[in-house]
Amino acid sequence: MRKLYHTSLPYLMIFPNVFIYVVFILLPLVWVCYLSLTDYNVLSPGKWVGLENYTMMLADDIYLKAVRNTIFYWVGTTLPTMFLGLLIAVLLNSKIRGLAVFRAAVYLPGIMSSIAVALTWLWLLNPTQGPINHFLDWIGLPSLDWLQNMKAALPAVTVVGTWMGVGFAMIIYLSGLQGIPDHLYEAASIDGAAGVRKFVSITIPMLKPVTFFLFVTVTIRSFQVFDLVYVLTGGGPVNSTTTIVNEVFKAGFQEYRMGYASSLAISLLLITMLITLINYKFGSKQDA
Amino acid sequence: MALQANQMKKWLLYAVLIFISMAMVLPLLIMIFTALKGDAEFSSGVNTFFPKEWKFTNFILALQATNWAVYFKNSLIVTAITVAGSLFFNTLSGYAFARLSFKGRDLIFIALLLGLMVPAQVTIIPQFMIMKSIPLFGGNDIWGNGGNGWLDTYAALIIPELSGAFGIFFARQFYLSFPKELDDAAGIDGCGVLARYFKIYLPMSGPVIASLGILKTVAVWNDFFHPLVFTTKEAMRTVQLGLSVFQGQFSVAYNLQMAATLVVSLPLIIMFFVFQKYFVQSMLSSSVKG
């Protein structure tokens, strides 16, 4: 009995985690692959349709639009987020007073929920009374119905997403900067290197692992964008801000086309995996 | 001369930093001051930064306008149980993976880590179907048919979040740094495997619990997607879901909208200022993964 207790104890300890993992992640992962090959729609039991959902998806203009929008949001948030995060981190890394205050100010938007952020910006961007249009009016520029304008809506959502994410990038970069040993800079100073030169030949290379981590994390997050779009625009006007996850939600939980929605979800998984793999390939190559 | 140039540089640095911080905080300040404005200020066509009359009663009006007490209760219950439960299960598993040897350990561990790669939105459809067909709950028979299962219950929002590949990974890394002699000494004293977890590892887990606790609290309190999919009843709404519905119901009461937004965000903002150091640590801990 005692022996049985000892051999089974470790399994008992990990059981709750593993069980939940199997039921709510592993099983759904296998299931979503299967569902994507059926026409399951809640009302009737799904029928096997092979790759029909996928051919339908690739011929669906709204889906292709959603992919383009998601890629726009990815590029439009990831690059500015990382650039601004690095810039602010470098400024904060210079032994100044009030570091905690500046850091808190930059990070604060990052702990708000995307719903709270979206509501705040709905007001800021309000077409008739919002502060942004009032300001534009005041300096003599034409105001704009930002979130209802086909051209402006997606860039506006992207700016909001960037505002939310900069704080996280800043904190990660700041710790990366603090991890660079001082003697590297001292040695460079002795060799007569100036500020910019030091930044290019010491800081940037030393931050490579941090940059790589941030790029992967911010990329994965940006491909999952949903809440912001759901509240700010609902995907409109005329699908000009819809994203992949928004289409999954629409097809699955509003139109109940769960088979088709599953194929959209799989496409999200494949795109995320592809980008992660490419990142790792480049990341590890440069390390070697 | 050199000193003066340095001084100049310093002032310039401060000016740039103040400008950036103001730009980041400005939307929040506008949100707060808008929350305090009287209704009349929105029809006048003039938009001032500060309220003309400071109406602190807006917060009470916003909270009375809908069932916020219920939404806050739901969010508090879900967040508290999820955070406490996941911390316990994650550290327990992390300890097992770090310190015990058992068959299949590394394989199970790697399988768990692969789960990190799967975005929550990818599995949401089968997850919804599983929630709907949990046997013997919500009017379901033993085969999971006929009722709503765990949909519209706390269980749907809590149970899946109790497991967490990142939490296990992070706890394991932390425990691996403990000296092995600790276990040997405890073993000589007759301390069993479980006793070692409760008496040695758990009490020394402060940093892990702080970091994981903060990450989980923020994630669960701010979660919108899962409550949106798993609940439909008003009695089950969390604060984030409540906030998005509130926006639709009071779409022109901008002051009340901003008041509600602030109230919903306030718990985390206060937590952030009280535990700022730990917040920063928790953000950094997430980069261990890379």
mmCIF file of C-alpha atoms in Angstrom, chain A residues 5-7 9-18 20-21 23-29 31-32 35 40 42 87-88 90-92 94-98 100-117 119-124 126 128-131 134 162-164 166-168 171-172 175 212-213 217 220-221 224-227 230-231 245 248-249 252-253 257-258 261-262 265-266 268-269 272-273 276 280, chain B residues 10 13-14 16-18 20-21 23-25 27-28 30-31 34 37 41-43 45-47 89-90 92-93 95-97 100-104 108 111-115 117-131 133-134 150 159-165 168 193-194 197 218 221-225 228-229 240 243-244 246-247 254 257-258 261 264-265 268-269 272-273 276-277 279-280 283-284 286-290:
data_model
loop_
_atom_site.group_PDB
_atom_site.id
_atom_site.type_symbol
_atom_site.label_atom_id
_atom_site.label_comp_id
_atom_site.label_asym_id
_atom_site.label_seq_id
_atom_site.Cartn_x
_atom_site.Cartn_y
_atom_site.Cartn_z
ATOM 1 C CA TYR A 5 0.985 5.658 -2.384
ATOM 2 C CA HIS A 6 4.526 6.762 -3.160
ATOM 3 C CA THR A 7 4.460 5.930 -6.846
ATOM 4 C CA LEU A 9 1.528 10.624 -5.322
ATOM 5 C CA PRO A 10 3.323 12.686 -8.017
ATOM 6 C CA TYR A 11 0.558 11.870 -10.481
ATOM 7 C CA LEU A 12 -2.067 12.894 -7.961
ATOM 8 C CA MET A 13 -0.259 16.185 -7.452
ATOM 9 C CA ILE A 14 -0.235 17.081 -11.131
ATOM 10 C CA PHE A 15 -3.646 15.543 -11.816
ATOM 11 C CA PRO A 16 -5.853 18.661 -11.424
ATOM 12 C CA ASN A 17 -3.691 20.635 -13.827
ATOM 13 C CA VAL A 18 -3.268 17.869 -16.348
ATOM 14 C CA ILE A 20 -8.083 20.521 -16.888
ATOM 15 C CA TYR A 21 -5.446 20.867 -19.582
ATOM 16 C CA VAL A 23 -10.357 18.608 -21.121
ATOM 17 C CA PHE A 24 -10.174 22.325 -21.926
ATOM 18 C CA ILE A 25 -7.151 22.669 -24.211
ATOM 19 C CA LEU A 26 -6.003 19.378 -25.704
ATOM 20 C CA LEU A 27 -9.442 17.918 -26.406
ATOM 21 C CA PRO A 28 -10.769 21.218 -27.852
ATOM 22 C CA LEU A 29 -7.658 21.458 -30.023
ATOM 23 C CA TRP A 31 -12.032 18.755 -31.731
ATOM 24 C CA VAL A 32 -11.667 22.100 -33.493
ATOM 25 C CA LEU A 35 -15.208 20.458 -36.528
ATOM 26 C CA TYR A 40 -21.879 21.602 -37.727
ATOM 27 C CA VAL A 42 -25.794 23.700 -33.529
ATOM 28 C CA LEU A 87 12.967 54.901 -26.692
ATOM 29 C CA ILE A 88 11.252 55.494 -23.336
ATOM 30 C CA VAL A 90 16.549 54.320 -22.871
ATOM 31 C CA LEU A 91 15.439 57.718 -21.540
ATOM 32 C CA LEU A 92 14.454 56.183 -18.207
ATOM 33 C CA SER A 94 19.801 57.352 -17.175
ATOM 34 C CA LYS A 95 19.813 57.532 -13.379
ATOM 35 C CA ILE A 96 17.147 60.185 -13.034
ATOM 36 C CA ARG A 97 14.888 61.127 -10.175
ATOM 37 C CA GLY A 98 11.237 60.180 -10.343
ATOM 38 C CA ALA A 100 8.906 55.253 -10.612
ATOM 39 C CA VAL A 101 6.519 58.101 -11.483
ATOM 40 C CA PHE A 102 7.436 58.151 -15.184
ATOM 41 C CA ARG A 103 7.361 54.370 -15.351
ATOM 42 C CA ALA A 104 3.925 54.265 -13.721
ATOM 43 C CA ALA A 105 2.585 56.916 -16.104
ATOM 44 C CA VAL A 106 3.713 54.981 -19.162
ATOM 45 C CA TYR A 107 2.604 51.636 -17.807
ATOM 46 C CA LEU A 108 -0.825 52.648 -16.466
ATOM 47 C CA PRO A 109 -2.778 52.101 -19.735
ATOM 48 C CA GLY A 110 -1.385 48.550 -19.797
ATOM 49 C CA ILE A 111 -3.228 47.414 -16.681
ATOM 50 C CA MET A 112 -6.597 48.635 -17.889
ATOM 51 C CA SER A 113 -8.888 46.163 -19.597
ATOM 52 C CA SER A 114 -9.300 46.512 -23.338
ATOM 53 C CA ILE A 115 -12.976 47.309 -22.687
ATOM 54 C CA ALA A 116 -12.087 50.228 -20.380
ATOM 55 C CA VAL A 117 -9.518 51.432 -22.915
ATOM 56 C CA LEU A 119 -14.669 53.132 -23.823
ATOM 57 C CA THR A 120 -12.146 55.850 -23.027
ATOM 58 C CA TRP A 121 -11.194 56.157 -26.700
ATOM 59 C CA LEU A 122 -14.804 55.983 -27.882
ATOM 60 C CA TRP A 123 -15.227 59.239 -25.997
ATOM 61 C CA LEU A 124 -11.915 60.741 -27.144
ATOM 62 C CA ASN A 126 -16.467 60.884 -30.477
ATOM 63 C CA THR A 128 -19.391 65.530 -32.438
ATOM 64 C CA GLN A 129 -18.266 66.132 -28.864
ATOM 65 C CA GLY A 130 -15.000 64.229 -28.462
ATOM 66 C CA PRO A 131 -11.868 66.057 -27.264
ATOM 67 C CA HIS A 134 -12.555 69.638 -30.579
ATOM 68 C CA THR A 162 -0.288 50.749 -29.441
ATOM 69 C CA TRP A 163 -1.168 53.082 -26.565
ATOM 70 C CA MET A 164 -2.146 50.006 -24.522
ATOM 71 C CA VAL A 166 3.872 50.540 -24.987
ATOM 72 C CA GLY A 167 4.172 50.226 -21.192
ATOM 73 C CA PHE A 168 4.815 46.495 -21.349
ATOM 74 C CA ILE A 171 9.309 47.594 -18.786
ATOM 75 C CA ILE A 172 10.840 44.624 -20.598
ATOM 76 C CA SER A 175 15.158 45.526 -17.441
ATOM 77 C CA PHE A 212 13.216 38.796 -29.900
ATOM 78 C CA PHE A 213 11.066 37.892 -26.889
ATOM 79 C CA THR A 217 4.902 38.150 -27.524
ATOM 80 C CA ILE A 220 0.983 36.714 -30.832
ATOM 81 C CA ARG A 221 -1.108 39.195 -28.844
ATOM 82 C CA GLN A 224 -5.643 37.750 -31.119
ATOM 83 C CA VAL A 225 -7.100 41.260 -31.195
ATOM 84 C CA PHE A 226 -10.837 41.158 -30.589
ATOM 85 C CA ASP A 227 -12.129 43.123 -27.555
ATOM 86 C CA TYR A 230 -15.716 44.569 -30.718
ATOM 87 C CA VAL A 231 -16.346 47.709 -28.658
ATOM 88 C CA VAL A 245 -10.974 36.527 -34.188
ATOM 89 C CA VAL A 248 -14.503 33.498 -35.634
ATOM 90 C CA PHE A 249 -16.837 35.049 -33.070
ATOM 91 C CA GLY A 252 -19.474 30.776 -34.375
ATOM 92 C CA PHE A 253 -21.600 32.629 -31.866
ATOM 93 C CA ARG A 257 -21.876 28.227 -38.247
ATOM 94 C CA MET A 258 -19.531 26.439 -35.881
ATOM 95 C CA ALA A 261 -15.903 29.192 -37.565
ATOM 96 C CA SER A 262 -13.611 26.302 -36.618
ATOM 97 C CA ALA A 265 -9.910 29.429 -35.873
ATOM 98 C CA ILE A 266 -7.519 26.869 -37.371
ATOM 99 C CA LEU A 268 -5.491 31.748 -36.817
ATOM 100 C CA LEU A 269 -3.531 28.900 -35.209
ATOM 101 C CA THR A 272 0.410 32.276 -35.366
ATOM 102 C CA MET A 273 2.501 29.109 -35.528
ATOM 103 C CA THR A 276 6.446 32.058 -34.350
ATOM 104 C CA TYR A 280 12.547 31.318 -33.853
ATOM 105 C CA LYS B 10 19.414 66.688 -18.104
ATOM 106 C CA LEU B 13 15.713 64.683 -20.845
ATOM 107 C CA TYR B 14 13.197 65.687 -18.186
ATOM 108 C CA VAL B 16 11.018 64.842 -23.112
ATOM 109 C CA LEU B 17 10.045 62.417 -20.340
ATOM 110 C CA ILE B 18 7.368 64.741 -18.992
ATOM 111 C CA ILE B 20 5.845 61.441 -23.111
ATOM 112 C CA SER B 21 4.283 60.663 -19.725
ATOM 113 C CA ALA B 23 0.864 62.043 -23.669
ATOM 114 C CA MET B 24 0.364 58.582 -22.171
ATOM 115 C CA VAL B 25 -1.682 59.778 -19.212
ATOM 116 C CA PRO B 27 -6.467 60.065 -22.178
ATOM 117 C CA LEU B 28 -6.821 58.851 -18.585
ATOM 118 C CA ILE B 30 -9.650 63.280 -19.806
ATOM 119 C CA MET B 31 -11.542 60.139 -18.797
ATOM 120 C CA THR B 34 -15.197 63.776 -18.127
ATOM 121 C CA LYS B 37 -18.734 66.783 -15.601
ATOM 122 C CA GLU B 41 -21.603 70.517 -20.220
ATOM 123 C CA PHE B 42 -22.177 68.052 -23.053
ATOM 124 C CA SER B 43 -24.931 70.049 -24.739
ATOM 125 C CA GLY B 45 -20.856 72.618 -27.515
ATOM 126 C CA VAL B 46 -17.815 73.870 -25.603
ATOM 127 C CA ASN B 47 -15.388 71.290 -24.351
ATOM 128 C CA PHE B 89 -2.448 23.845 -8.360
ATOM 129 C CA ASN B 90 0.379 25.494 -10.309
ATOM 130 C CA LEU B 92 1.911 21.969 -6.452
ATOM 131 C CA SER B 93 2.528 20.761 -10.018
ATOM 132 C CA TYR B 95 7.027 21.295 -7.243
ATOM 133 C CA ALA B 96 6.244 17.818 -8.534
ATOM 134 C CA PHE B 97 7.905 18.535 -11.896
ATOM 135 C CA LEU B 100 9.926 14.365 -7.836
ATOM 136 C CA SER B 101 10.889 11.765 -10.335
ATOM 137 C CA PHE B 102 8.148 9.747 -11.938
ATOM 138 C CA LYS B 103 7.596 7.953 -15.205
ATOM 139 C CA GLY B 104 6.669 10.210 -18.126
ATOM 140 C CA ILE B 108 3.954 15.367 -19.714
ATOM 141 C CA ALA B 111 3.028 18.411 -23.623
ATOM 142 C CA LEU B 112 1.796 20.996 -21.123
ATOM 143 C CA LEU B 113 4.187 23.622 -22.475
ATOM 144 C CA LEU B 114 2.936 23.091 -26.024
ATOM 145 C CA GLY B 115 -0.427 24.323 -24.763
ATOM 146 C CA MET B 117 1.330 28.004 -28.122
ATOM 147 C CA VAL B 118 -2.428 27.714 -28.585
ATOM 148 C CA PRO B 119 -4.312 31.030 -28.507
ATOM 149 C CA ALA B 120 -7.452 30.883 -26.344
ATOM 150 C CA GLN B 121 -9.596 31.957 -29.300
ATOM 151 C CA VAL B 122 -8.628 28.904 -31.337
ATOM 152 C CA THR B 123 -10.249 26.444 -28.938
ATOM 153 C CA ILE B 124 -13.214 28.584 -27.919
ATOM 154 C CA ILE B 125 -15.812 26.792 -30.068
ATOM 155 C CA PRO B 126 -15.215 23.250 -28.763
ATOM 156 C CA GLN B 127 -14.765 24.732 -25.275
ATOM 157 C CA PHE B 128 -18.224 26.227 -25.547
ATOM 158 C CA MET B 129 -19.629 22.864 -26.667
ATOM 159 C CA ILE B 130 -17.879 21.081 -23.799
ATOM 160 C CA MET B 131 -19.237 23.599 -21.274
ATOM 161 C CA SER B 133 -22.503 19.316 -22.336
ATOM 162 C CA ILE B 134 -21.004 18.799 -18.881
ATOM 163 C CA TRP B 150 -21.811 24.855 -17.089
ATOM 164 C CA ILE B 159 -12.346 25.814 -13.962
ATOM 165 C CA PRO B 160 -10.465 26.189 -17.301
ATOM 166 C CA GLU B 161 -8.313 28.982 -15.828
ATOM 167 C CA LEU B 162 -7.175 26.860 -12.865
ATOM 168 C CA SER B 163 -4.633 25.108 -15.032
ATOM 169 C CA GLY B 164 -1.895 27.180 -16.543
ATOM 170 C CA ALA B 165 1.136 25.979 -18.437
ATOM 171 C CA ILE B 168 3.575 25.506 -13.777
ATOM 172 C CA VAL B 193 6.879 14.556 -0.088
ATOM 173 C CA LEU B 194 3.657 16.443 0.613
ATOM 174 C CA TYR B 197 5.704 21.086 -0.204
ATOM 175 C CA VAL B 218 -5.049 41.197 -14.130
ATOM 176 C CA TRP B 221 -10.379 40.717 -13.898
ATOM 177 C CA ASN B 222 -9.856 42.139 -17.391
ATOM 178 C CA ASP B 223 -11.120 39.095 -19.290
ATOM 179 C CA PHE B 224 -13.946 39.909 -21.667
ATOM 180 C CA PHE B 225 -13.881 37.129 -24.237
ATOM 181 C CA LEU B 228 -18.949 37.046 -23.426
ATOM 182 C CA VAL B 229 -19.042 33.503 -24.810
ATOM 183 C CA GLN B 240 -16.051 43.951 -18.197
ATOM 184 C CA LEU B 243 -19.165 47.796 -18.919
ATOM 185 C CA SER B 244 -19.629 46.959 -22.589
ATOM 186 C CA PHE B 246 -23.524 49.804 -20.110
ATOM 187 C CA GLN B 247 -21.923 51.628 -23.034
ATOM 188 C CA TYR B 254 -20.581 60.157 -21.573
ATOM 189 C CA GLN B 257 -19.759 55.980 -19.083
ATOM 190 C CA MET B 258 -16.427 57.430 -18.008
ATOM 191 C CA THR B 261 -14.963 52.898 -16.761
ATOM 192 C CA VAL B 264 -14.185 49.141 -13.123
ATOM 193 C CA SER B 265 -10.478 49.951 -13.626
ATOM 194 C CA LEU B 268 -6.307 47.176 -10.550
ATOM 195 C CA ILE B 269 -5.042 50.775 -10.592
ATOM 196 C CA PHE B 272 -0.761 48.682 -9.224
ATOM 197 C CA PHE B 273 0.206 51.682 -7.107
ATOM 198 C CA GLN B 276 4.203 48.606 -8.165
ATOM 199 C CA LYS B 277 7.449 46.768 -7.519
ATOM 200 C CA PHE B 279 3.849 44.415 -10.886
ATOM 201 C CA VAL B 280 7.112 45.227 -12.636
ATOM 202 C CA MET B 283 5.857 41.573 -16.151
ATOM 203 C CA LEU B 284 9.517 40.585 -16.208
ATOM 204 C CA SER B 286 6.652 36.606 -18.189
ATOM 205 C CA SER B 287 9.808 37.090 -20.222
ATOM 206 C CA VAL B 288 11.435 34.037 -18.634
ATOM 207 C CA LYS B 289 9.486 32.161 -21.252
ATOM 208 C CA GLY B 290 11.526 33.533 -24.157
#
